[in-house]
mmCIF file with all atom_site columns, N, CA and C in Angstrom:
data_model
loop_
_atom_site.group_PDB
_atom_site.id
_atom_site.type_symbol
_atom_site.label_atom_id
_atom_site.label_alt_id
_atom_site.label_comp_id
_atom_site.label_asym_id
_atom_site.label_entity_id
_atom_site.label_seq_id
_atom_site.pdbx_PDB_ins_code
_atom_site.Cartn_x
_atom_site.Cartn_y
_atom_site.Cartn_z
_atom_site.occupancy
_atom_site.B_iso_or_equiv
_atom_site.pdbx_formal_charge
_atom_site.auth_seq_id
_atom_site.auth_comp_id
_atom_site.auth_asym_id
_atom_site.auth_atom_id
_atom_site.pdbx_PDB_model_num
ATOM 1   N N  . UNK B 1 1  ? 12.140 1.405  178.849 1.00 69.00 ? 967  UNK B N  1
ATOM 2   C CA . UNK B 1 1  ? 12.841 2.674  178.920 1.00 69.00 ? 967  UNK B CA 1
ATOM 3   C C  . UNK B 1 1  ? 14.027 2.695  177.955 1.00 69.00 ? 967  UNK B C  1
ATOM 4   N N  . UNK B 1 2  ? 14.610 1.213  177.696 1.00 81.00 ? 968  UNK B N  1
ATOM 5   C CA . UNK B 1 2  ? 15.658 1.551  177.099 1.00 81.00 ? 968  UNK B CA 1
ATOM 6   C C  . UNK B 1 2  ? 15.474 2.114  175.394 1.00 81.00 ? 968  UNK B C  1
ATOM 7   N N  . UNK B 1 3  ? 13.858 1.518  175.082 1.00 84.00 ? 969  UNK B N  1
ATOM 8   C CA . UNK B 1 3  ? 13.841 1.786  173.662 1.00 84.00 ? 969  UNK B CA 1
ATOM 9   C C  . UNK B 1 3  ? 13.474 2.842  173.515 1.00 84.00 ? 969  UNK B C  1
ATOM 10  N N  . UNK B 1 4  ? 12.842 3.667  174.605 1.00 83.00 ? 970  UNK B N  1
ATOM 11  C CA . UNK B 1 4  ? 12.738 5.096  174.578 1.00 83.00 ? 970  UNK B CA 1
ATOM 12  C C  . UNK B 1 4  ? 13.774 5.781  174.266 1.00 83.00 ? 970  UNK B C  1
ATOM 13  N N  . UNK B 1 5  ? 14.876 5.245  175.055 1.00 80.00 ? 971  UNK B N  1
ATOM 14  C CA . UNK B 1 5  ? 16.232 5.962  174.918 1.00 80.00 ? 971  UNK B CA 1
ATOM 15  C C  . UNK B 1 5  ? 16.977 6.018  173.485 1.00 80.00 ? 971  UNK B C  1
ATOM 16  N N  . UNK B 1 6  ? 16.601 5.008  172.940 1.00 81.00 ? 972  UNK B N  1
ATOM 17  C CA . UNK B 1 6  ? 17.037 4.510  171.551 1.00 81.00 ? 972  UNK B CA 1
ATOM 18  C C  . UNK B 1 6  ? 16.410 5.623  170.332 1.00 81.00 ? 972  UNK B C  1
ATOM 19  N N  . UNK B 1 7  ? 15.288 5.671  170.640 1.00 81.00 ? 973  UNK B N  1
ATOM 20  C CA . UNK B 1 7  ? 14.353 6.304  169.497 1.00 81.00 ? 973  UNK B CA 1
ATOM 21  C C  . UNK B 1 7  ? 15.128 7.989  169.880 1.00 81.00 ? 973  UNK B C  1
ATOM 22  N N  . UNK B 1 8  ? 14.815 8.246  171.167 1.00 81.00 ? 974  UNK B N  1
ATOM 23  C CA . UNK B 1 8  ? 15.454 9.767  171.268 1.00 81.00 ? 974  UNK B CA 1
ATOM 24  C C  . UNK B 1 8  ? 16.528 10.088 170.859 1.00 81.00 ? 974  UNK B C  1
ATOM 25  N N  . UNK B 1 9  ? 17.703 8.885  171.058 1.00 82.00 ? 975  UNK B N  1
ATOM 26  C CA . UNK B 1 9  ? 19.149 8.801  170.516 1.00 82.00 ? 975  UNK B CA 1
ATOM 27  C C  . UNK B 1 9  ? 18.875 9.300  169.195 1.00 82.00 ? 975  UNK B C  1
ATOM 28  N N  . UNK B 1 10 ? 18.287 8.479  168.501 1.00 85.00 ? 976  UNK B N  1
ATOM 29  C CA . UNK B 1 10 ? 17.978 8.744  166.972 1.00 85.00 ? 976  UNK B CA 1
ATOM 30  C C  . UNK B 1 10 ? 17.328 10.308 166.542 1.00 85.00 ? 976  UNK B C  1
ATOM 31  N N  . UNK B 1 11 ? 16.171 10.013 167.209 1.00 86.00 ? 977  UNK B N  1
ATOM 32  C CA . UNK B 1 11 ? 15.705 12.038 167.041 1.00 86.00 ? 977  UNK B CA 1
ATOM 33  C C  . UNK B 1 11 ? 16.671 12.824 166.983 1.00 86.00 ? 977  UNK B C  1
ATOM 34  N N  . UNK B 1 12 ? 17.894 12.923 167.805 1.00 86.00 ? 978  UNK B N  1
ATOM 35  C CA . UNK B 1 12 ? 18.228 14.068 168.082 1.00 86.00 ? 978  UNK B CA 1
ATOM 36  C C  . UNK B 1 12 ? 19.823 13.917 166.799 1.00 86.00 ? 978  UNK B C  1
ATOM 37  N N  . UNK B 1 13 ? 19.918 12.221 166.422 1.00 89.00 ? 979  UNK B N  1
ATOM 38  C CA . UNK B 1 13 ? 20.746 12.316 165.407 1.00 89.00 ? 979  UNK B CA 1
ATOM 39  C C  . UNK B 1 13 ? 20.314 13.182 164.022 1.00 89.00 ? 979  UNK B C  1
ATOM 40  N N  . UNK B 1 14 ? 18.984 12.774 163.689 1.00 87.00 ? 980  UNK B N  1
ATOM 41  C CA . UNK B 1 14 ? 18.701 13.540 162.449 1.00 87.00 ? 980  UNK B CA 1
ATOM 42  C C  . UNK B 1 14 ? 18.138 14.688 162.966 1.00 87.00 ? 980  UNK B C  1
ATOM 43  N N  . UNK B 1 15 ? 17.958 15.350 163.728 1.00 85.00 ? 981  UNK B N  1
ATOM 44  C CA . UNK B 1 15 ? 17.303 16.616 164.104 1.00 85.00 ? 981  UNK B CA 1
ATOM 45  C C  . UNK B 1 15 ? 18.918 17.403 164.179 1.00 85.00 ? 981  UNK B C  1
ATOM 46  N N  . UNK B 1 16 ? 20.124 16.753 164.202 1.00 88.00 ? 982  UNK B N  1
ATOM 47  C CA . UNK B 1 16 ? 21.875 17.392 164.081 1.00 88.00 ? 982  UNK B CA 1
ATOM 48  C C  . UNK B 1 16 ? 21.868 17.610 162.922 1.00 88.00 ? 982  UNK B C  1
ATOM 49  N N  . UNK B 1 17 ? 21.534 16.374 161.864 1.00 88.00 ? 983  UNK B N  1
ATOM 50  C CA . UNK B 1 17 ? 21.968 15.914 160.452 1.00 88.00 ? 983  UNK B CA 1
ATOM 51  C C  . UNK B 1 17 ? 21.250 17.008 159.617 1.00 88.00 ? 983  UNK B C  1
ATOM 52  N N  . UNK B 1 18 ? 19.626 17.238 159.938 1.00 84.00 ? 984  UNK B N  1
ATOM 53  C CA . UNK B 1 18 ? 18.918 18.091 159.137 1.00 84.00 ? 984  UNK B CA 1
ATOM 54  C C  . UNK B 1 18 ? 19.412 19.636 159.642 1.00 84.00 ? 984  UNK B C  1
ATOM 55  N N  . UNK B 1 19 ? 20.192 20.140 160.635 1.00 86.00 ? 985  UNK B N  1
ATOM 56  C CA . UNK B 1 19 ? 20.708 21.412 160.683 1.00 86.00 ? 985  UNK B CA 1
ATOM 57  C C  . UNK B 1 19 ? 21.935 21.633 160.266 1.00 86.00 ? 985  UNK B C  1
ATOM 58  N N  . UNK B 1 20 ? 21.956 20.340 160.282 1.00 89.00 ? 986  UNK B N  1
ATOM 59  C CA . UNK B 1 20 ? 23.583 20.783 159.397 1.00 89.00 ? 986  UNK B CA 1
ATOM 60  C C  . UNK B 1 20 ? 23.266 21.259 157.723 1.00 89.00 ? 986  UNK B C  1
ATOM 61  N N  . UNK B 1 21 ? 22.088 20.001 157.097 1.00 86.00 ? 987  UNK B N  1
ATOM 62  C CA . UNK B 1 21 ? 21.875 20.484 155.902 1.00 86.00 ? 987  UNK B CA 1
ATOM 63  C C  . UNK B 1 21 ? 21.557 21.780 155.644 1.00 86.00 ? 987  UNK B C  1
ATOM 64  N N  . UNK B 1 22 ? 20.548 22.116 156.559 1.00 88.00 ? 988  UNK B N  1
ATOM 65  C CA . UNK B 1 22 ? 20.003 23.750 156.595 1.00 88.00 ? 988  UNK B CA 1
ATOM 66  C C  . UNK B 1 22 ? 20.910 24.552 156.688 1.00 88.00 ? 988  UNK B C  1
ATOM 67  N N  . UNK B 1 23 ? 21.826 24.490 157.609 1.00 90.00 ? 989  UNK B N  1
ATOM 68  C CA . UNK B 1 23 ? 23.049 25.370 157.156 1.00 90.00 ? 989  UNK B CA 1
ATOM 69  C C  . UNK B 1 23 ? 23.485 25.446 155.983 1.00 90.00 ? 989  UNK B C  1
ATOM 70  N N  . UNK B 1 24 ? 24.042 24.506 155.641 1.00 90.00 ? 990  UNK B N  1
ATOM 71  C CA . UNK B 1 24 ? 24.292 24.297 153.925 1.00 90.00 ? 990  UNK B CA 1
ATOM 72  C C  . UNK B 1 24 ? 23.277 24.962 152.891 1.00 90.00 ? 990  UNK B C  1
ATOM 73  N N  . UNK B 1 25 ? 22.093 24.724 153.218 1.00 88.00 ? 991  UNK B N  1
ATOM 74  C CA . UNK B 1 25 ? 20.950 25.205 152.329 1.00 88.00 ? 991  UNK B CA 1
ATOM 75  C C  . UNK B 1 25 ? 21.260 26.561 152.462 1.00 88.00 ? 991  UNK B C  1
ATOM 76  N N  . UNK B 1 26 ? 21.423 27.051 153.202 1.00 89.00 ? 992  UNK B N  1
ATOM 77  C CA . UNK B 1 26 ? 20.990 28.593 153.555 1.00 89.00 ? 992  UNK B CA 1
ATOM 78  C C  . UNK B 1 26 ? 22.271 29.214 153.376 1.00 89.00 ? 992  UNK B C  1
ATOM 79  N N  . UNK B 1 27 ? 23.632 29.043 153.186 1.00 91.00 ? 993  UNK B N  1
ATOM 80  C CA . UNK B 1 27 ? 24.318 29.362 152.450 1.00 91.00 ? 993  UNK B CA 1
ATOM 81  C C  . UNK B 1 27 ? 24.651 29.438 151.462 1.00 91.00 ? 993  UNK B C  1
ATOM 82  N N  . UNK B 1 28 ? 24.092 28.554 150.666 1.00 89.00 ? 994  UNK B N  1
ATOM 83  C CA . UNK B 1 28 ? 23.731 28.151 149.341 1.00 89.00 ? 994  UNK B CA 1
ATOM 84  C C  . UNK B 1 28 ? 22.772 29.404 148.815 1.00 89.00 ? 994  UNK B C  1
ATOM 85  N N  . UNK B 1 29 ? 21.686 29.614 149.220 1.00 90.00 ? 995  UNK B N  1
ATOM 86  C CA . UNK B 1 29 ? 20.416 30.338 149.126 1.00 90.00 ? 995  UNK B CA 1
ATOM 87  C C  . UNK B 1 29 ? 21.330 31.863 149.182 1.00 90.00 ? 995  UNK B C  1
ATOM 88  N N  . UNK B 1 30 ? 21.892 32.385 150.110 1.00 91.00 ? 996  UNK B N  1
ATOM 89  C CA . UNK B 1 30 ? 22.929 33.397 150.239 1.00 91.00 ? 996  UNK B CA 1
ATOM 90  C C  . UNK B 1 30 ? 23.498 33.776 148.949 1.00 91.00 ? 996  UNK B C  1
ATOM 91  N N  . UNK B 1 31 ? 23.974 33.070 148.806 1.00 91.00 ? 997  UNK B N  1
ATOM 92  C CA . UNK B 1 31 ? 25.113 33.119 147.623 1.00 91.00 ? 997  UNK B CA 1
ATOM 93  C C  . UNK B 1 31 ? 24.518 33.236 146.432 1.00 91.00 ? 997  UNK B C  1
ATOM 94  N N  . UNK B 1 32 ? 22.849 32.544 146.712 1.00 90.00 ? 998  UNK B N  1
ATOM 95  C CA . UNK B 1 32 ? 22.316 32.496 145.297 1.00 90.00 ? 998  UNK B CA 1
ATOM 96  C C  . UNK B 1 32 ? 21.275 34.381 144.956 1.00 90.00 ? 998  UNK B C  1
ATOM 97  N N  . UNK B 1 33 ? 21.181 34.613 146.651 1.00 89.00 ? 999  UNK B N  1
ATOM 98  C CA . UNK B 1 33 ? 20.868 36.280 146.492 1.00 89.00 ? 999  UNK B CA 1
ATOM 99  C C  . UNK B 1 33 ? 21.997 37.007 145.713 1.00 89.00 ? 999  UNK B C  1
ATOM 100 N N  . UNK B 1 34 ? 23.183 36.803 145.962 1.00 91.00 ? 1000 UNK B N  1
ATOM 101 C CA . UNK B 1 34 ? 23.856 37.512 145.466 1.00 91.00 ? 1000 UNK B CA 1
ATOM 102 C C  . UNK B 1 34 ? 24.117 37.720 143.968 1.00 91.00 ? 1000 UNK B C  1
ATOM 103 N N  . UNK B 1 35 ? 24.115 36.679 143.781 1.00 89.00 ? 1001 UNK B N  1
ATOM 104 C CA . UNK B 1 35 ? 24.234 36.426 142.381 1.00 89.00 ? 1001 UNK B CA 1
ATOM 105 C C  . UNK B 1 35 ? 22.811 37.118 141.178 1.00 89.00 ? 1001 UNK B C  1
ATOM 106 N N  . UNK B 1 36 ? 21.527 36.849 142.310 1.00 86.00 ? 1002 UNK B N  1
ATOM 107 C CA . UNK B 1 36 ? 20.375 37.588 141.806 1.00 86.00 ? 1002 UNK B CA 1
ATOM 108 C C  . UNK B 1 36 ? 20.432 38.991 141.756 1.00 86.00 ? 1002 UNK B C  1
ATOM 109 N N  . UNK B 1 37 ? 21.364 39.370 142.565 1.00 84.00 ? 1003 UNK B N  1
ATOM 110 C CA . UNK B 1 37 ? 21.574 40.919 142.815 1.00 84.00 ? 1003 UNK B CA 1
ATOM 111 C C  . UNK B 1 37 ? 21.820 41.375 141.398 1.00 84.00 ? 1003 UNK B C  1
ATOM 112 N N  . UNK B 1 38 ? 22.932 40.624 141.072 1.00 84.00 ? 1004 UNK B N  1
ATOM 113 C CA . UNK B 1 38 ? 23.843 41.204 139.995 1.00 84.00 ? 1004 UNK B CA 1
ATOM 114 C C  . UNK B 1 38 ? 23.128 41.011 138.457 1.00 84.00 ? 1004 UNK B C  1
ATOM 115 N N  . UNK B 1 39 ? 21.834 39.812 138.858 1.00 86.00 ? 1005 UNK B N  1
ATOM 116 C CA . UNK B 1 39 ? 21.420 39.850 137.570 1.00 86.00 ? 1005 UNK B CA 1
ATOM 117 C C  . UNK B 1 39 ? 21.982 38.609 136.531 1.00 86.00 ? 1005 UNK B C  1
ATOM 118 N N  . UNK B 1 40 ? 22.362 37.216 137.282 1.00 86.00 ? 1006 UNK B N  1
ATOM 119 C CA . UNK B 1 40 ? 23.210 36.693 136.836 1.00 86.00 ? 1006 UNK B CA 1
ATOM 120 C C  . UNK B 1 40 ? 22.461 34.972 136.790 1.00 86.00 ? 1006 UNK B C  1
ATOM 121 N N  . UNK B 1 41 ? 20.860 35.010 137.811 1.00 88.00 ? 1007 UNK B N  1
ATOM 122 C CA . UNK B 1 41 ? 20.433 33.820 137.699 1.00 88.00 ? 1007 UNK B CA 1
ATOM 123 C C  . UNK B 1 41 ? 19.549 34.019 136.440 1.00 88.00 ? 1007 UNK B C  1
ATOM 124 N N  . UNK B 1 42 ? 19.633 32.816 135.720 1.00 91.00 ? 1008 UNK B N  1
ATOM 125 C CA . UNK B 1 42 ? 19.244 32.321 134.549 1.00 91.00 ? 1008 UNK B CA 1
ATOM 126 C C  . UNK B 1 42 ? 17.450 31.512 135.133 1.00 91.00 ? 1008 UNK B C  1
ATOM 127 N N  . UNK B 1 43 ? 16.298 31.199 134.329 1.00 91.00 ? 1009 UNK B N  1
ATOM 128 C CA . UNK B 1 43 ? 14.928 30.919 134.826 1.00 91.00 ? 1009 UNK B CA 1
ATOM 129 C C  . UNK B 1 43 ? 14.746 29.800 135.782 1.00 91.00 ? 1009 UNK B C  1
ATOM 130 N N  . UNK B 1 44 ? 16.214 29.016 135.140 1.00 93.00 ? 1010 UNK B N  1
ATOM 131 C CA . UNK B 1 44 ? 16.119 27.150 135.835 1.00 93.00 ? 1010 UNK B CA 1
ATOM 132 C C  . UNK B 1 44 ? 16.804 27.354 137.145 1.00 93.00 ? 1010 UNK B C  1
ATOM 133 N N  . UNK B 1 45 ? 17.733 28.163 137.295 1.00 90.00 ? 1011 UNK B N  1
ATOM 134 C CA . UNK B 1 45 ? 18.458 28.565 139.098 1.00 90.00 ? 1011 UNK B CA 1
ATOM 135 C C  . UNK B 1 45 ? 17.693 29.131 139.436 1.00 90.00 ? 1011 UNK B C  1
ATOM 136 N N  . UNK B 1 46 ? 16.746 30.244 139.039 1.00 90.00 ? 1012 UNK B N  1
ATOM 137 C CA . UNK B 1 46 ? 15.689 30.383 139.891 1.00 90.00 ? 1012 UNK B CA 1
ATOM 138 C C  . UNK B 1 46 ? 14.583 29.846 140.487 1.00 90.00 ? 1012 UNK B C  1
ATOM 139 N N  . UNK B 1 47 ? 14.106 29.232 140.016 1.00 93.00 ? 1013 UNK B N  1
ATOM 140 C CA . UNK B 1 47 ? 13.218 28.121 140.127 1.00 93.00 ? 1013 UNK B CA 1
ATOM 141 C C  . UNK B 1 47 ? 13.925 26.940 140.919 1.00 93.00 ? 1013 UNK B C  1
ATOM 142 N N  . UNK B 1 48 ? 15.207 26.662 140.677 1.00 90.00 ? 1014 UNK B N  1
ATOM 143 C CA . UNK B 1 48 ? 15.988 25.967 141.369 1.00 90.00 ? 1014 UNK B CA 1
ATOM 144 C C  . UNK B 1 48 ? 15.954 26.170 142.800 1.00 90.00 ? 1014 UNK B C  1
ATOM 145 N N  . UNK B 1 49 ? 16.182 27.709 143.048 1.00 90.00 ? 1015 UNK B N  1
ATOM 146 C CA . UNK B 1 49 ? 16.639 28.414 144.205 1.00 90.00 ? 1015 UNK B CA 1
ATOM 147 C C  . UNK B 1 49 ? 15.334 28.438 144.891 1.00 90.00 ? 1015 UNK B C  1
ATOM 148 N N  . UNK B 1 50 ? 14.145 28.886 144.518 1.00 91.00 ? 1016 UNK B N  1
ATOM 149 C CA . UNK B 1 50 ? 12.783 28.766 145.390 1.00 91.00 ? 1016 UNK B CA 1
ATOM 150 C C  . UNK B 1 50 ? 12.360 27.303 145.803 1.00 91.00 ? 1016 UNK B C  1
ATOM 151 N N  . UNK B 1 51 ? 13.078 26.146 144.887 1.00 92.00 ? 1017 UNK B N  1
ATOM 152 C CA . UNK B 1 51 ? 12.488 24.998 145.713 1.00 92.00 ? 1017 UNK B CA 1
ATOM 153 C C  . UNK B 1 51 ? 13.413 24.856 146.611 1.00 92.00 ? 1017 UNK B C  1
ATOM 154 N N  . UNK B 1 52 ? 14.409 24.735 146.549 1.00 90.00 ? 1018 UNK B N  1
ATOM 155 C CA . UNK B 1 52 ? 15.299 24.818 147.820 1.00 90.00 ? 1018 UNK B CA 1
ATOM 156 C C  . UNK B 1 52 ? 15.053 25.263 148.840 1.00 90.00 ? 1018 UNK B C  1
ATOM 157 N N  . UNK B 1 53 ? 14.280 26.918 149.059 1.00 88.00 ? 1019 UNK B N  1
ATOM 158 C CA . UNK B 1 53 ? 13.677 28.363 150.282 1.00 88.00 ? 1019 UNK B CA 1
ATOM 159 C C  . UNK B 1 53 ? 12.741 26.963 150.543 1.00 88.00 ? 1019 UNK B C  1
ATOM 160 N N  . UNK B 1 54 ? 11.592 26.282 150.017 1.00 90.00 ? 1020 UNK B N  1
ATOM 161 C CA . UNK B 1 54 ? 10.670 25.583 150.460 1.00 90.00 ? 1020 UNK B CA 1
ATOM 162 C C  . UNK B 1 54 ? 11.161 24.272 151.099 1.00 90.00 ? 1020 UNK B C  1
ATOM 163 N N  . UNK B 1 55 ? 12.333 23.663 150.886 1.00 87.00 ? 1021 UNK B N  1
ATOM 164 C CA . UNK B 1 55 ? 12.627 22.670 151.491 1.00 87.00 ? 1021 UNK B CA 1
ATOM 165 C C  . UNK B 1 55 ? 13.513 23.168 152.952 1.00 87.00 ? 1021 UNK B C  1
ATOM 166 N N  . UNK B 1 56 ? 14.111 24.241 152.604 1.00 84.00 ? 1022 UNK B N  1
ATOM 167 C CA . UNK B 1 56 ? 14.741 24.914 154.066 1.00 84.00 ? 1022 UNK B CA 1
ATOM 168 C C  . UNK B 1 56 ? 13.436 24.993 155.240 1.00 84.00 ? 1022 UNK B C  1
ATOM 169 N N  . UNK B 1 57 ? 12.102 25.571 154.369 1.00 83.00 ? 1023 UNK B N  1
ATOM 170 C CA . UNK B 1 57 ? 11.184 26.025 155.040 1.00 83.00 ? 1023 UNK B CA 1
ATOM 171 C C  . UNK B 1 57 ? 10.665 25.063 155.899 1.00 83.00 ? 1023 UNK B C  1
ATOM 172 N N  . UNK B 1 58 ? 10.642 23.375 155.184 1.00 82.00 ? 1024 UNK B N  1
ATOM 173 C CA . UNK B 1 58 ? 10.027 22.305 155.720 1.00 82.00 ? 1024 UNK B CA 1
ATOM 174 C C  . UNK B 1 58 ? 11.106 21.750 156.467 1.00 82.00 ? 1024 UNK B C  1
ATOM 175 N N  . UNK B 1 59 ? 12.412 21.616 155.975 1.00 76.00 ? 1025 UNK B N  1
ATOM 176 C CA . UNK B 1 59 ? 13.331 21.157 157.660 1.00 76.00 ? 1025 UNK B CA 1
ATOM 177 C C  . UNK B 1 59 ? 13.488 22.174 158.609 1.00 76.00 ? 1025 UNK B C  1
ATOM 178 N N  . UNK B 1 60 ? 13.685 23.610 158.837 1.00 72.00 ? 1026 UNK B N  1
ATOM 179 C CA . UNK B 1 60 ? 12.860 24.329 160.076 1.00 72.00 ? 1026 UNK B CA 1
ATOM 180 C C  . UNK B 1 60 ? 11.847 24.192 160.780 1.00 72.00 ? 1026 UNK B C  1
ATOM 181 N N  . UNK B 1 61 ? 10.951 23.840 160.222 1.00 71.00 ? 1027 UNK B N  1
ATOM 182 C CA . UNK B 1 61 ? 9.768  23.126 160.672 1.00 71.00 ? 1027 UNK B CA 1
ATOM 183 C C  . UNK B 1 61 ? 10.262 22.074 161.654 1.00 71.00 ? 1027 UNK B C  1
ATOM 184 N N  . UNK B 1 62 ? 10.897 21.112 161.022 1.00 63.00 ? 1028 UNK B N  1
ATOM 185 C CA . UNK B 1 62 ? 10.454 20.067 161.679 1.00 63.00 ? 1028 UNK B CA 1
ATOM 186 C C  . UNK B 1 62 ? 11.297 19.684 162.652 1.00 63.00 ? 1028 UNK B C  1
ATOM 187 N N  . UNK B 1 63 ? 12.864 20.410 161.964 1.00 56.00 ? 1029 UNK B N  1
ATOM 188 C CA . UNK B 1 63 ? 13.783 20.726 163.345 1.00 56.00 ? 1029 UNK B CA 1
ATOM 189 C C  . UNK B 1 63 ? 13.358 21.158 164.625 1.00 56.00 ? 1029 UNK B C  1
ATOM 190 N N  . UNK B 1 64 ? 12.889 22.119 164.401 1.00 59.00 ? 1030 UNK B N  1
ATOM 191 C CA . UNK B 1 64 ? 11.899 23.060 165.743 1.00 59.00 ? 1030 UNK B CA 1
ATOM 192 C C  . UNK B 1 64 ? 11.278 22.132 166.496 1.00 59.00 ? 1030 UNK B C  1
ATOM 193 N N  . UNK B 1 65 ? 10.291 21.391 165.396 1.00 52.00 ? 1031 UNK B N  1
ATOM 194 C CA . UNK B 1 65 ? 9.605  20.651 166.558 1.00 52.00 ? 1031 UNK B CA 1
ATOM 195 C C  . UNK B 1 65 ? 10.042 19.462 166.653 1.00 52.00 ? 1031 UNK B C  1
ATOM 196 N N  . UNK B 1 66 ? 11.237 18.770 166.016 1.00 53.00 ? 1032 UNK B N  1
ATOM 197 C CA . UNK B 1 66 ? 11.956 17.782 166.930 1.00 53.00 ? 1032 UNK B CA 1
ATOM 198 C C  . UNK B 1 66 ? 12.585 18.041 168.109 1.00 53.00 ? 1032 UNK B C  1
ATOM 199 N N  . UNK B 1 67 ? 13.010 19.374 168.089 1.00 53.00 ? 1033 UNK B N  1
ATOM 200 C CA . UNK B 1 67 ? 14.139 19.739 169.269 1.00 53.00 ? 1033 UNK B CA 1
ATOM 201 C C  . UNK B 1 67 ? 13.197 19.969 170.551 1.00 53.00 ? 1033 UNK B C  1
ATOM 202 N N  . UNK B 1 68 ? 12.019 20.401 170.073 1.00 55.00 ? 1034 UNK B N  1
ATOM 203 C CA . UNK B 1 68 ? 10.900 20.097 171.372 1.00 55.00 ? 1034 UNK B CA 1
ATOM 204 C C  . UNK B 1 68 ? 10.633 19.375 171.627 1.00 55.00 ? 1034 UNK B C  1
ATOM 205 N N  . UNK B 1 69 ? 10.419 18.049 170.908 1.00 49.00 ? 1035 UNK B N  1
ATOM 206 C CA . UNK B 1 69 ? 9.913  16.867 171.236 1.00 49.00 ? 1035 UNK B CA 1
ATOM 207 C C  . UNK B 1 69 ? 10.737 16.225 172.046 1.00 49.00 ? 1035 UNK B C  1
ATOM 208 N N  . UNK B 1 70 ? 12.448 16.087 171.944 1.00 48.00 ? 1036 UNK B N  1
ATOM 209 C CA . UNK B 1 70 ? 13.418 15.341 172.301 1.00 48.00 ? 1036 UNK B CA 1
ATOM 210 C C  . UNK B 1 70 ? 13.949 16.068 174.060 1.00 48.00 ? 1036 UNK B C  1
ATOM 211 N N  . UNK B 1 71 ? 13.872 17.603 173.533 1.00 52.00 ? 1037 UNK B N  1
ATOM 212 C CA . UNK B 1 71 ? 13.910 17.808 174.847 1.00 52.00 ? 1037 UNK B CA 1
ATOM 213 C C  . UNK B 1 71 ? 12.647 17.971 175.701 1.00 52.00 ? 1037 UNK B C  1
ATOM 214 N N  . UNK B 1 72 ? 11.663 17.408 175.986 1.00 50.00 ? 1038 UNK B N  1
ATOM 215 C CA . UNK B 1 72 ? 10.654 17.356 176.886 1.00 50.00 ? 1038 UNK B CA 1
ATOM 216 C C  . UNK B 1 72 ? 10.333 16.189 177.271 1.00 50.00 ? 1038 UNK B C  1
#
């Protein structure tokens, strides 16, 4: 039981760590609409900016289903 406890300890550390990044990401991503608004991203920030939407896309993912896993 105790190493159960250990591994969950851990889940729920990087399942904190990866929402914190996502926050970050997604303010980032924000800021980078805006800037698209105005007409101001250049081909390489764009391209920049969509791999980023896809890596937000894959730690949502997996946040979600860590936070299910840890709490059940």
């Amino acid at each position: 039981m105790g190493d159960e406890y250990k591994k969950l300890k851990g889940v729920r550390k990087q399942v904190s760590f990866l929402k914190d990044e996502l926050t970050t990401m997604t303010a980032f991503l924000e800021k980078l609409a805006l800037m698209d608004d105005d007409g101001e991203l250049d081909p390489l920030a764009k391209d920049w900016r969509n791999r980023v939407r896809e890596m937000t896309y894959d730690i949502g993912c997996r946040s979600s289903h860590n936070s299910s896993l840890s709490e059940g």
